[in-house]
Coordinates of C-alpha atoms in Angstrom, one line a residue:
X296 CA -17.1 13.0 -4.9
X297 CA -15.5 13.3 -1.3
X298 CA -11.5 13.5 -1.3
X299 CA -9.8 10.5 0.5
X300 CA -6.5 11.4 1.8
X301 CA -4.2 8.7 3.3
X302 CA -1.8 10.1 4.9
X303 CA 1.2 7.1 6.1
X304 CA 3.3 7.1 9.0
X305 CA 6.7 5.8 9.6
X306 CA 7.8 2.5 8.3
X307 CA 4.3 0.5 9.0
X308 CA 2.5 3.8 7.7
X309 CA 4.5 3.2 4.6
X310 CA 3.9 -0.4 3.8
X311 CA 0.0 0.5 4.8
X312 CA 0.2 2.8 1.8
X313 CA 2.2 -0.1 -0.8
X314 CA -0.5 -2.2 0.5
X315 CA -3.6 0.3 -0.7
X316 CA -1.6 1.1 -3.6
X317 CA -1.6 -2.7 -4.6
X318 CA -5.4 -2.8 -3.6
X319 CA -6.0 0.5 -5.8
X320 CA -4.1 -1.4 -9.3
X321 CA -6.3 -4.6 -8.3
X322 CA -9.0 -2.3 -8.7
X323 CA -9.8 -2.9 -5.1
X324 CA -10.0 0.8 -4.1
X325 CA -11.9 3.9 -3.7
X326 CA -12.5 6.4 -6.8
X327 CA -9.8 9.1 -5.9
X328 CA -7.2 9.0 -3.8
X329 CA -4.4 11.3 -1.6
X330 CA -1.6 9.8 -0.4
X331 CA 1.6 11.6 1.7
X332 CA 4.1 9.4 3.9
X333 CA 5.7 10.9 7.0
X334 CA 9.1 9.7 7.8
X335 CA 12.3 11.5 9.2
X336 CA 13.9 8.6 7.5
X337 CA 14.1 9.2 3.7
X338 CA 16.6 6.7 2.9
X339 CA 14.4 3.9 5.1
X340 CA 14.4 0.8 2.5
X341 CA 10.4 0.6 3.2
X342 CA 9.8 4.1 1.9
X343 CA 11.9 3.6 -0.6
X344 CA 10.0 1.2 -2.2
X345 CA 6.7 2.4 -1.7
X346 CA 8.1 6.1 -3.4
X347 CA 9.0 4.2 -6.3
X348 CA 5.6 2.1 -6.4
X349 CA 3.5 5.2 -6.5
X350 CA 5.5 6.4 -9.2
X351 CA 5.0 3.3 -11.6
X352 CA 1.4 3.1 -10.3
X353 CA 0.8 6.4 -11.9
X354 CA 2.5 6.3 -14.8
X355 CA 0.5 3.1 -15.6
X356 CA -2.7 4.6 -14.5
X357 CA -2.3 7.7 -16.6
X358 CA -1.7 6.4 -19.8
X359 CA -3.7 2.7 -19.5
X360 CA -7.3 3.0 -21.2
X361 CA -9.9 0.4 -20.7
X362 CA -12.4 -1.4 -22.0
X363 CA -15.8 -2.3 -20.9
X364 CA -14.7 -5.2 -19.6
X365 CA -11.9 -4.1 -17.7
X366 CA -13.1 -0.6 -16.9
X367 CA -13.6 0.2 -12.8
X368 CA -11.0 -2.6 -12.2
X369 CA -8.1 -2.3 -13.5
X370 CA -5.6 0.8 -11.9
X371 CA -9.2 2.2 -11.5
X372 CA -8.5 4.5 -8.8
X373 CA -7.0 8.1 -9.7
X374 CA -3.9 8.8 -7.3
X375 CA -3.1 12.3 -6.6
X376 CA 0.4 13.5 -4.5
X377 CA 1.7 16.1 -3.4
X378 CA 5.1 17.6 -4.9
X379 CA 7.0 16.1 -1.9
X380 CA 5.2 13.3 -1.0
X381 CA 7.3 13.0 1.9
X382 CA 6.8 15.2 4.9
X383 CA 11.1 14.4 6.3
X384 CA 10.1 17.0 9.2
X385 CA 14.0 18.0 9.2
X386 CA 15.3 20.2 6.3
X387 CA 18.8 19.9 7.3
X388 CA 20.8 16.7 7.6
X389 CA 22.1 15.3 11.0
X390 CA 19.7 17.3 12.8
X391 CA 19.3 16.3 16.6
X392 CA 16.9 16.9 19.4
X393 CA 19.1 19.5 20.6
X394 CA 19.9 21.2 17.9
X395 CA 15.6 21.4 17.1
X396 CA 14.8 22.5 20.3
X397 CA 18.2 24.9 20.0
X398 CA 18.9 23.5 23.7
X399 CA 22.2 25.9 23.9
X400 CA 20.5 29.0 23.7
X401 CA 18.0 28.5 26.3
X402 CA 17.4 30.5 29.3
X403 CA 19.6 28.4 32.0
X404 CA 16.4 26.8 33.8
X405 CA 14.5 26.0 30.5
X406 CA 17.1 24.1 29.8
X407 CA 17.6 22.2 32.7
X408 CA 14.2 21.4 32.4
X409 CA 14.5 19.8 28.9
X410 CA 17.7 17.7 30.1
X411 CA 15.7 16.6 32.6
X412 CA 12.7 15.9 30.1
X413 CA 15.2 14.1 27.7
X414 CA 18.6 12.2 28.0
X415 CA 21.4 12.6 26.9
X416 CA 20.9 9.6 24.4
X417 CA 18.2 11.0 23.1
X418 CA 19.9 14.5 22.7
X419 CA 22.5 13.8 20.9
X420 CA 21.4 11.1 18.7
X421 CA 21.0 11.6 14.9
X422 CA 17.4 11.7 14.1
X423 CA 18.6 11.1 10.2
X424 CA 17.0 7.5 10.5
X425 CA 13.7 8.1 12.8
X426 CA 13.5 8.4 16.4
X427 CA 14.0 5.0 17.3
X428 CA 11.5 3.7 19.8
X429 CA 11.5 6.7 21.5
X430 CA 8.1 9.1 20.3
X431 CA 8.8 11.5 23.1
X432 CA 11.1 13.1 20.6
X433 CA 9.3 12.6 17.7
X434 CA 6.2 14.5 19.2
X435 CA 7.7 17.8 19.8
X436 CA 9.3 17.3 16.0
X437 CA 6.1 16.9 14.7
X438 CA 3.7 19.3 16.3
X439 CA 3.7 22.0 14.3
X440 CA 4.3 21.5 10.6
X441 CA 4.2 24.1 8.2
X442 CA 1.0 23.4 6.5
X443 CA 1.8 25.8 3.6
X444 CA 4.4 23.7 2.4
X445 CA 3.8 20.0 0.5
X446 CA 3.1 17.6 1.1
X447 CA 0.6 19.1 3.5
X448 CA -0.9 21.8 1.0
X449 CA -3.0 18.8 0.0
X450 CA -5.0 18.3 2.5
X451 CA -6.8 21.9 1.8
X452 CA -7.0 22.2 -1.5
X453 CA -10.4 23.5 -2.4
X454 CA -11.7 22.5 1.4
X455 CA -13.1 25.6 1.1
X456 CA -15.7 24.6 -1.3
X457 CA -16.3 21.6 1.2
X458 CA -19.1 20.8 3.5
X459 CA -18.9 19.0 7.0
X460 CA -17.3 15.7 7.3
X461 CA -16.7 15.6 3.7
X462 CA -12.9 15.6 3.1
X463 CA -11.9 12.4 5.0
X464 CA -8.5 11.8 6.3
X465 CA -6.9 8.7 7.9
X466 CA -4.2 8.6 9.7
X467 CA -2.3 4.9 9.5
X468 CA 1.2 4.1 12.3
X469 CA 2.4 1.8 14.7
X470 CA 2.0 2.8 18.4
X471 CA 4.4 0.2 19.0
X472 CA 7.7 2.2 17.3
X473 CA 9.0 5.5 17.1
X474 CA 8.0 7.8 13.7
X475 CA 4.3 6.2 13.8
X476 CA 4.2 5.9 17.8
X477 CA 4.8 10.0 17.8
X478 CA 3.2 11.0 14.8
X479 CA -0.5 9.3 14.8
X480 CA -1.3 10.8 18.3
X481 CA 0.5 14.3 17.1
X482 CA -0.7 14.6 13.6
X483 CA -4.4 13.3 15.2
X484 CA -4.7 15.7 17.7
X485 CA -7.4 18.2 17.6
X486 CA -6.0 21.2 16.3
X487 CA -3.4 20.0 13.4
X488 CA -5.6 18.2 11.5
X489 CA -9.3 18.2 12.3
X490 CA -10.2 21.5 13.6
X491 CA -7.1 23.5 11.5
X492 CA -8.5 26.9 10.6
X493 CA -8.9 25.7 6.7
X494 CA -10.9 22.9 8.3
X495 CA -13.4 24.8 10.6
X496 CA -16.8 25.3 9.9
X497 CA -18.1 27.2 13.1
X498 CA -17.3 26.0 16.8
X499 CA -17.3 22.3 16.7
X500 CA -17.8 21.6 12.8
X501 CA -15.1 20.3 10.7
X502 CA -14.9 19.7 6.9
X503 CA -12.4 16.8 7.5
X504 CA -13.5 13.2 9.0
X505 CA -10.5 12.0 10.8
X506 CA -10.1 8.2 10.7
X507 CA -7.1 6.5 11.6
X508 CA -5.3 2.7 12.2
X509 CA -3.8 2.2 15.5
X510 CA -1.3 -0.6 14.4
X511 CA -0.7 -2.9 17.2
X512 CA 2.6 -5.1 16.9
X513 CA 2.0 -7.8 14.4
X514 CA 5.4 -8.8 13.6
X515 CA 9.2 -9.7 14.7
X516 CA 12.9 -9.0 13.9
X517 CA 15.8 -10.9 14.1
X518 CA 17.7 -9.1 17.2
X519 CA 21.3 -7.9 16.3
X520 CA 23.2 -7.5 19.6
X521 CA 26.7 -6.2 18.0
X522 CA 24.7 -3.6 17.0
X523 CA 27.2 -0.2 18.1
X524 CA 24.2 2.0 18.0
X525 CA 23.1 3.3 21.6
X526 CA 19.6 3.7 20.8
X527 CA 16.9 1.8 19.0
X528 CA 14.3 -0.8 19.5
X529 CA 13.6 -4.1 19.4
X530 CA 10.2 -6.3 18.7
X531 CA 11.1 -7.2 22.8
X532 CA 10.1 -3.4 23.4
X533 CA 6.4 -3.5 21.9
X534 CA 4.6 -4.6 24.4
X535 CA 5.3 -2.3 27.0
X536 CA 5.5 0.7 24.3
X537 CA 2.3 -0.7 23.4
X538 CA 0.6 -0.4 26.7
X539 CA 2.1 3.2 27.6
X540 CA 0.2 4.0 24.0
X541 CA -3.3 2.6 24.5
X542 CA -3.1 4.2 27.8
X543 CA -2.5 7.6 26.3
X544 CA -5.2 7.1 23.9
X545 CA -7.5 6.4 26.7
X546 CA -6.9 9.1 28.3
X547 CA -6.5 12.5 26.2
X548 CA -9.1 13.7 24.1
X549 CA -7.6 13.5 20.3
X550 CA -9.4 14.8 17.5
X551 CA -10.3 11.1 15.7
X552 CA -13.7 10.3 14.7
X553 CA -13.2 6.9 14.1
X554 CA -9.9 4.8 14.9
X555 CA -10.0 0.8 13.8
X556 CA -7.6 -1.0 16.2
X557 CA -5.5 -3.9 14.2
X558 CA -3.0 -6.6 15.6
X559 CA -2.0 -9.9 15.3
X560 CA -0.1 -12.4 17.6
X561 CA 1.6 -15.1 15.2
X562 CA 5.1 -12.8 16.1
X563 CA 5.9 -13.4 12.3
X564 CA 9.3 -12.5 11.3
X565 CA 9.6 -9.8 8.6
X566 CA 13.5 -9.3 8.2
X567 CA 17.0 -7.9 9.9
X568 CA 17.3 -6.1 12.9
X569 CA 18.1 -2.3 11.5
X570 CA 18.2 0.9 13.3
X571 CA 17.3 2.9 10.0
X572 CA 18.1 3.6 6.6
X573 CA 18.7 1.6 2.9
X574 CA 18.8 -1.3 5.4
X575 CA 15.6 -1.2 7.1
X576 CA 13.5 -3.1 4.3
X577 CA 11.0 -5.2 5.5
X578 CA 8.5 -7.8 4.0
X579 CA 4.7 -7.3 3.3
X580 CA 2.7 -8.4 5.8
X581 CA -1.4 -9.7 5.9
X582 CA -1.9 -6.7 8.5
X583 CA -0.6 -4.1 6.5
X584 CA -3.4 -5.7 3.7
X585 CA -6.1 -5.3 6.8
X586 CA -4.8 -2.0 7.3
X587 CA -5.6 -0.7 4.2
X588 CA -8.7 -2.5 4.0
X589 CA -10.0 -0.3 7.5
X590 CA -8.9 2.7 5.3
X591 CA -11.4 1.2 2.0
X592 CA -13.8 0.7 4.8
X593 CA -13.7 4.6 6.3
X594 CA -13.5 6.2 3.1
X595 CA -16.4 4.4 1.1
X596 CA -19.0 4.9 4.6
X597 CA -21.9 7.0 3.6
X598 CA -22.2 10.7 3.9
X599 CA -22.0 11.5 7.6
X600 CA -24.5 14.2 9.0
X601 CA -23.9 16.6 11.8
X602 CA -21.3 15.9 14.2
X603 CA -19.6 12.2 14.2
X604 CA -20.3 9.6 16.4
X605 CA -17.1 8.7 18.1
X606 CA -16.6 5.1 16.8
X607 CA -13.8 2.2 17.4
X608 CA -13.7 -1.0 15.3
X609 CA -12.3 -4.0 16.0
X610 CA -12.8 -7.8 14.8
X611 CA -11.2 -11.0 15.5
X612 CA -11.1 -14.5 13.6
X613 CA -11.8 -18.0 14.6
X614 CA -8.3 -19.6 14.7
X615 CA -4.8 -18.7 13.8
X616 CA -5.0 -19.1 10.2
X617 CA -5.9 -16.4 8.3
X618 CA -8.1 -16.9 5.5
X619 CA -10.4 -14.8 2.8
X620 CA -13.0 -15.4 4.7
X621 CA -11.4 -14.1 7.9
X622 CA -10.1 -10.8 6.3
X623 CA -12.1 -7.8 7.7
X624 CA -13.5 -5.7 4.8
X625 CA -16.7 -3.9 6.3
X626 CA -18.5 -2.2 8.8
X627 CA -21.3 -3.7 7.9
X628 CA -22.7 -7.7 8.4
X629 CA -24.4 -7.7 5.3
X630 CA -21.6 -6.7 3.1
X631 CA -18.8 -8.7 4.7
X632 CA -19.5 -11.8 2.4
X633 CA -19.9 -10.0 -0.4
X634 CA -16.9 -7.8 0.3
X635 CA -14.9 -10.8 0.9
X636 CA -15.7 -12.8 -2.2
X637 CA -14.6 -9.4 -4.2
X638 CA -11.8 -8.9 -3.1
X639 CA -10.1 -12.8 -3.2
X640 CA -11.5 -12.5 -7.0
X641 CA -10.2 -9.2 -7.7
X642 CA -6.9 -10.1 -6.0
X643 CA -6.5 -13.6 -7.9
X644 CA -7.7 -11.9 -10.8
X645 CA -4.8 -9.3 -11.2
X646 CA -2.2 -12.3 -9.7
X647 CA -3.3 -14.5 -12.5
X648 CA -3.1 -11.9 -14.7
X649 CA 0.5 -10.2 -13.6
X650 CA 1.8 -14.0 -14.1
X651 CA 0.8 -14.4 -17.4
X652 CA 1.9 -11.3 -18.4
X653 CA 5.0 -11.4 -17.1
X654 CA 6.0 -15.0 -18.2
X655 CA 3.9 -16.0 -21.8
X656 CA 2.9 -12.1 -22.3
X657 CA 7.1 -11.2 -22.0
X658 CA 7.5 -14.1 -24.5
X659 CA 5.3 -13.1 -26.7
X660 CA 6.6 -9.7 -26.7
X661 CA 10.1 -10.6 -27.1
X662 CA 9.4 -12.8 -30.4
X663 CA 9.4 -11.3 -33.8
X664 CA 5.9 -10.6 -35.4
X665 CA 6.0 -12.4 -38.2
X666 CA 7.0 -15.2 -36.0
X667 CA 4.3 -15.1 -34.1
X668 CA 1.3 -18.2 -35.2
X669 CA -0.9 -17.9 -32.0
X670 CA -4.6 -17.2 -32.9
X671 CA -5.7 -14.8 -29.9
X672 CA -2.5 -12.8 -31.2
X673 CA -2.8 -12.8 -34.9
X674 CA -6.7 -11.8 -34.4
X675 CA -5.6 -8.5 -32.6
X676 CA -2.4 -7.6 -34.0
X677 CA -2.1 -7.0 -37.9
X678 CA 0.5 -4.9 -39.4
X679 CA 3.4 -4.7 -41.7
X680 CA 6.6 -4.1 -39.3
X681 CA 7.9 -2.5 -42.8
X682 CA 5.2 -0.1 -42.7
X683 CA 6.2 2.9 -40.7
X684 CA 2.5 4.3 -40.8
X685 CA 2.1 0.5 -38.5
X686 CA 4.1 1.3 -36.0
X687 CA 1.6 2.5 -33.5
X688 CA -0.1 -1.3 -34.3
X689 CA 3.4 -2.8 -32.6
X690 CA 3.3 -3.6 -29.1
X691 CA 7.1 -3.3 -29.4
X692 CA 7.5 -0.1 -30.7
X693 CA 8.0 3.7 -29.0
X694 CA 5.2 4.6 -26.3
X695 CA 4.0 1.1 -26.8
X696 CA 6.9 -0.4 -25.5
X697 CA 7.7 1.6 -22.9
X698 CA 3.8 1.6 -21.6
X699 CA 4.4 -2.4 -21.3
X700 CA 7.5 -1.8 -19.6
X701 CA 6.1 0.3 -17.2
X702 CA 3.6 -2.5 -16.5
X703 CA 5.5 -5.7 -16.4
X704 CA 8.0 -3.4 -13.7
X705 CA 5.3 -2.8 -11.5
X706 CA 3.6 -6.4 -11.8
X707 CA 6.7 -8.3 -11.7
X708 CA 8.9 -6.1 -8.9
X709 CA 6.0 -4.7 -6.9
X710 CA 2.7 -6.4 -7.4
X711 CA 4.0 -10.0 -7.5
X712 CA 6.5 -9.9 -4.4
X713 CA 4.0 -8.1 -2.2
X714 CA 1.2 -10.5 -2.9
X715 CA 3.4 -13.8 -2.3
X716 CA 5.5 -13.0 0.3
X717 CA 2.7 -12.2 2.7
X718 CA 2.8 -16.1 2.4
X719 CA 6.0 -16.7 5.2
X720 CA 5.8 -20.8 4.4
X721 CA 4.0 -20.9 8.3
X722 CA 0.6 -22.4 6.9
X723 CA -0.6 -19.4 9.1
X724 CA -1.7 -17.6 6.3
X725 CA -3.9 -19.1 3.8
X726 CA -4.0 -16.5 0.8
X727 CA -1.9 -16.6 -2.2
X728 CA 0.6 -19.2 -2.5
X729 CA 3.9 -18.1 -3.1
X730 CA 5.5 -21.5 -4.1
X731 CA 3.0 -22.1 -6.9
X732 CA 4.2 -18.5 -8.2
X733 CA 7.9 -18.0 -7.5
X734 CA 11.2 -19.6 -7.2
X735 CA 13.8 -19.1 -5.2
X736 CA 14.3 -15.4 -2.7
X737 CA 11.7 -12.9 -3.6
X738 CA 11.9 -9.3 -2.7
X739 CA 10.3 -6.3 -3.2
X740 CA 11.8 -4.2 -6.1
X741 CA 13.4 -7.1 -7.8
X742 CA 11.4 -9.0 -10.3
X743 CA 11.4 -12.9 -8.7
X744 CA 12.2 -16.1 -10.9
X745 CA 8.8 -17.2 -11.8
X746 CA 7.4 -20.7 -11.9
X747 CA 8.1 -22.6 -15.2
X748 CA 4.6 -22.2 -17.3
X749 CA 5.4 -25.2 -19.3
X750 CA 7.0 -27.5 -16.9
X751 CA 4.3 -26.7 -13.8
X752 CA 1.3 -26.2 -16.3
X753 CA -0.9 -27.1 -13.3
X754 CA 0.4 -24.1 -10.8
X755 CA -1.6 -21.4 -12.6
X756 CA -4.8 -23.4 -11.4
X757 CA -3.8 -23.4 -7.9
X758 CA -2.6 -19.9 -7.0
X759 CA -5.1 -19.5 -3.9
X760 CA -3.6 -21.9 -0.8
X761 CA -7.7 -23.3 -0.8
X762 CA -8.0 -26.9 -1.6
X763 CA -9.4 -26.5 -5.6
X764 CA -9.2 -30.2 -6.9
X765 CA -11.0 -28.9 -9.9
X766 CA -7.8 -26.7 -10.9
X767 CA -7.3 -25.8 -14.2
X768 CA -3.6 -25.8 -16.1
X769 CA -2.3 -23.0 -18.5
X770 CA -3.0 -24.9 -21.4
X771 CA -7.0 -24.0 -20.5
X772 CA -5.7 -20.8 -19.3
X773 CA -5.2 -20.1 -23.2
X774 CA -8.2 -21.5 -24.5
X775 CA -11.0 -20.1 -21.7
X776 CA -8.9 -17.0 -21.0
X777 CA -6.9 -15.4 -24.5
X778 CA -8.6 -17.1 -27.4
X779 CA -12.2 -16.1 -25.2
X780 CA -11.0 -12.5 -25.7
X781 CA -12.2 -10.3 -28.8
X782 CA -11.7 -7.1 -28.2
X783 CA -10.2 -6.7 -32.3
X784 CA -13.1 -4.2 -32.8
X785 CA -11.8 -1.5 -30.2
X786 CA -9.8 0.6 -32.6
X787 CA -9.3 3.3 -30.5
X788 CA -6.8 1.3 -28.5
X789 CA -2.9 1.6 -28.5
X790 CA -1.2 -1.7 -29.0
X791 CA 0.0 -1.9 -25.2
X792 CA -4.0 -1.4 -24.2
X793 CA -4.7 -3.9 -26.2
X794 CA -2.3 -6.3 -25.2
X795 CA -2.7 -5.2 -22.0
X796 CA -7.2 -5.6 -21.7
X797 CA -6.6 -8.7 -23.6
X798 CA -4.2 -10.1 -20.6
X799 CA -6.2 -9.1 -17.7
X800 CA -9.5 -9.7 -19.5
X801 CA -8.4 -13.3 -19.9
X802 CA -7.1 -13.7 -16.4
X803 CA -10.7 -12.5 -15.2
X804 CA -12.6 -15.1 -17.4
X805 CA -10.2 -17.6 -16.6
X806 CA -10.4 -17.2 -12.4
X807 CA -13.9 -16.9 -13.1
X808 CA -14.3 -20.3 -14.1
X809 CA -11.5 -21.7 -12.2
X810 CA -12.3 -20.5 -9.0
X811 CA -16.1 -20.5 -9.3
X812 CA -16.0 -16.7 -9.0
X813 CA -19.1 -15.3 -9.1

C-alpha cells in the first residue's frame, strides 16, 4: 500500500485539506492518508476549522465499525498526523523578517544588500498572521525546515523500506497569495522534498512522487479600505501575482512530477476582507472540492516505473455552471463517467444521510425508550433501561452517547455547512442545494437550523439542484430507507454503530432509488 501524504498550504492549502477530509468521511477517498498544513498563521479562522475537523474525523473513524453494507464507504479512509500537524515555521511570537534573517548583526554590506532586497514594510511587519501577498518573504522562511521535527517527521517514516516513486506527496497552495504563493514553489523545489537524502535512491531516483495543485484565483473578498494595516492583499492583486508565478514556474526547474493547474473565473465572493487571524474565515468553495479531487486523482494512479514523466493536467467545462458532470475526477476518459456518477452518489448519499441523522436520528435519540413505537427502531434496539447489564444496548448511554455526539458534531457543524455553502445562491453552481437543506446563515463550525422534516417533507427528495420531478418525500425516506434496513443480526455492534449503519445504510438505499443511482 503506497503512503499518500497531503501536505496543505496556507489558507487555500487548508480548505483543500477540509475538502479531502469531507471527501475521505463520504467515503470518497484513498485507503490511507497523511495530512500536515503549513501556515505562519495559527490563529487563521480557516485552519482553525480544518484542525478541529481532522480531530472529529478521527475520533469517528477510530471507534465507528461497519457493516457489509456500509464498509469501504463510510469514514473509510485511515487518517494519520503528525504530532504538530501544523508546520507555524516561527517558534517565537511577533517574529519579523528582520529579526529571521537577524538583519542587525550583519556584516554592513550584507545588509544593505537585504534592505535593498526587502522594504522596510516588509521588514518590520509582524509575520504572526502570514506574509501577506508578499512570498518573497515567505520563501527565505521556508527553505530550510528542520525535517527532524513534526510535522515533517512524517514524510520519512519507514521511506526506507520504500521503492521508487512509491511514497507520493502533493503539494496543494495558491500562487495567487502569500503562505501558499511562497511555500508550494519552496517546499517543491528539488532538494526539500523530492530528492532529500531520506528520499534518494541513487543519482536521479527518488522514493517520493511529488504532485502538487497550482491554485489559480477562484474567488473574491469584500475590500476593507479603513483597514490601518500597511501591508496585505487584495483579490485586485491576483492577477498580476498570478502572472509573476506562472512565469516562475515556467522558468526554474522544481522538483514536481506532476502539477494539475485549477482556476475558475465566476470572481465568487467568499467572505470579509482580513489581513489574518480568528477573522480570516472563509467559505468552501467548488475549487477547493476539484482540488482535492486532483489529489484522489494523483494518489490512486498506478504504480509508476523508472523515472516520471513530467506531466501537467488541466480541463475545462462547457459553460459557467458547474455541474457533476463537469467536475474533473480522472486522468483517464474512460473513468471520468464512472468517477463522476460515484462521487454525486457518495456525496448525496452521506448529505442525505447527515440530514436525517441530525434532524429525525437527534429526535429519536432524545426521546425516552420506552416511548419510542417506530418499527425500524424497536426491531434493533431491545433492552430494559432498568437493567444495568443493558446499558451498552442504549444509544444514549456512556461511549454510546458520546460516539453519536462525535458524529452529529461533525455532520451537522462540518460536513453539512461545507457541502451547502459551496451553493452561493448564483445558479452558477449546480451541486447540492443549500436552501432545500438549511435555514437561515450557515457557517462552518456551527451547526445550521435545518429544514423542517415535517413541514417540507418533499426537500429530502430534492437535495441535488438537478431537475428530479420524480422526487421522493421523507415519509418514503422511512419506508424505502429505515424500515428496509435489518441489520438486528449483527450482534457484535455497539448501539451507536448500529444506529449509526442503520442511518447511512438507509440514506444509501434511499438515494439509490431516488436518484436512479446506480
Amino acid at each position: 500500500m503506497s503512503p499518500n501524504v497531503l501536505i496543505g498550504i496556507g489558507g487555500t492549502g487548508a480548505r483543500v485539506v477540509e475538502a479531502m477530509i469531507n471527501l475521505c468521511a463520504a467515503g470518497y477517498g484513498p485507503d490511507n492518508l497523511a495530512v500536515f498544513i503549513i501556515d505562519p498563521d495559527e490563529g487563521n479562522g480557516n485552519l482553525t476549522r480544518t484542525k478541529t475537523l481532522i480531530s472529529l474525523y478521527q475520533r469517528c473513524q477510530q471507534r465507528f465499525n461497519p457493516t457489509a453494507a456500509t464498509e469501504n464507504k463510510l469514514f473509510r479512509t485511515t487518517l494519520k498526523t503528525p504530532g504538530n500537524l501544523v508546520w507555524s515555521i516561527f517558534k517565537q511570537k511577533g517574529t519579523r523578517l528582520k529579526d529571521y534573517i537577524k538583519l542587525e548583526s550583519m556584516d554592513h554590506p550584507l545588509a544593505d544588500f537585504a534592505t535593498v532586497l526587502f522594504s522596510d514594510d516588509e521588514l518590520l511587519t509582524n509575520l504572526e498572521k502570514g506574509f501577506r501577498g508578499h512570498p518573497s518573504i515567505g520563501s527565505v522562511v521556508m527553505a530550510n525546515p528542520d525535517q527532524n521535527e513534526d510535522p515533517w517527521t512524517i514524510l520519512w517514516d519507514d521511506i526506507t523500506n520504500k521503492k521508487q516513486n512509491e511514497v507520493r506527496v502533493f503539494l496543494a497552495g495558491s500562487v495567487f497569495g502569500g503562505t501558499g504563493a511562497a511555500g508550494v514553489p519552496t517546499i517543491g523545489s528539488r532538494n526539500l522534498i523530492k530528492f532529500n537524502e531520506n528520499a534518494t535512491i541513487g543519482k536521479e531516483k527518488s522514493r517520493v512522487l511529488l504532485g502538487g495543485a497550482l491554485v489559480l484565483p477562484y474567488f473574491s473578498i469584500e475590500r476593507d479600505d479603513d483597514t490601518e494595516e500597511s501591508m496585505f492583499v487584495t483579490h485586485y492583486d491576483f492577477p498580476i501575482a498570478t502572472k509573476a508565478a506562472l512565469h516562475y514556474y515556467n522558468e526554474k526547474q522544481l522538483g514536481f512530477d506532476q502539477l494539475y493547474l485549477i482556476g475558475d473565473s465566476l470572481n465568487q465572493k467568499v467572505g470579509k476582507f482580513s489581513v489574518g487571524s480568528q477573522s480570516q474565515e472563509n467559505s468552501p468553495h467548488y475549487i477547493e472540492l476539484v482540488t482535492a479531487l486532483a489529489a484522489f486523482d494523483f494518489f490512486e494512479q498506478p504504480p509508476v516505473e523508472g523515472e516520471p514523466e513530467k506531466l501537467y493536467f488541466i480541463s475545462s467545462r462547457e459553460n459557467e455552471t458547474i455541474t457533476w458532470d463537469s467536475l474533473p475526477v480522472s486522468r483517464k476518459d474512460e473513468q471520468i463517467r464512472p468517477r463522476q456518477v460515484e462521487l454525486k452518489s457518495q456525496l448525496l448519499t452521506m448529505t442525505t444521510f447527515a440530514y436525517t441523522m441530525c434532524t429525525y436520528g437527534q429526535e429519536i435519540l432524545d426521546r425516552d425508550h420506552k416511548g419510542i413505537r417506530d418499527p425500524w427502531y424497536r426491531e434493533h434496539f431491545e433492552f430494559d433501561e432498568k437493567n444495568e447489564k443493558d446499558n451498552n444496548k442504549n444509544p444514549r448511554w456512556g461511549e454510546n452517547k458520546t460516539d453519536l455526539k462525535n458524529f452529529t458534531d461533525y455532520l451537522s457543524k462540518y460536513f453539512l455547512p461545507w457541502v451547502t455553502l459551496m451553493d452561493d445562491y448564483s445558479q452558477k453552481v449546480s451541486l447540492i442545494s443549500r436552501e432545500r437543506i438549511c435555514e437561515g446563515d450557515v457557517r462552518v463550525g456551527a451547526a445550521p437550523t435545518l429544514a423542517d422534516r415535517e413541514k417540507k417533507k418533499e426537500n429530502i427528495g430534492h437535495f441535488t439542484k438537478e431537475r428530479n420531478p420524480e422526487g421522493k418525500n421523507f415519509d418514503q425516506f422511512l419506508t424505502l430507507g429505515l424500515l428496509a434496513v435489518n441489520i438486528s443480526r449483527e450482534k457484535t455492534l455497539s448501539a451507536a454503530d448500529r444506529f449509526v449503519n442503520i442511518f447511512y445504510e438507509a440514506a444509501m438505499k434511499f438515494c439509490k432509488q431516488n436518484y436512479n443511482l446506480q
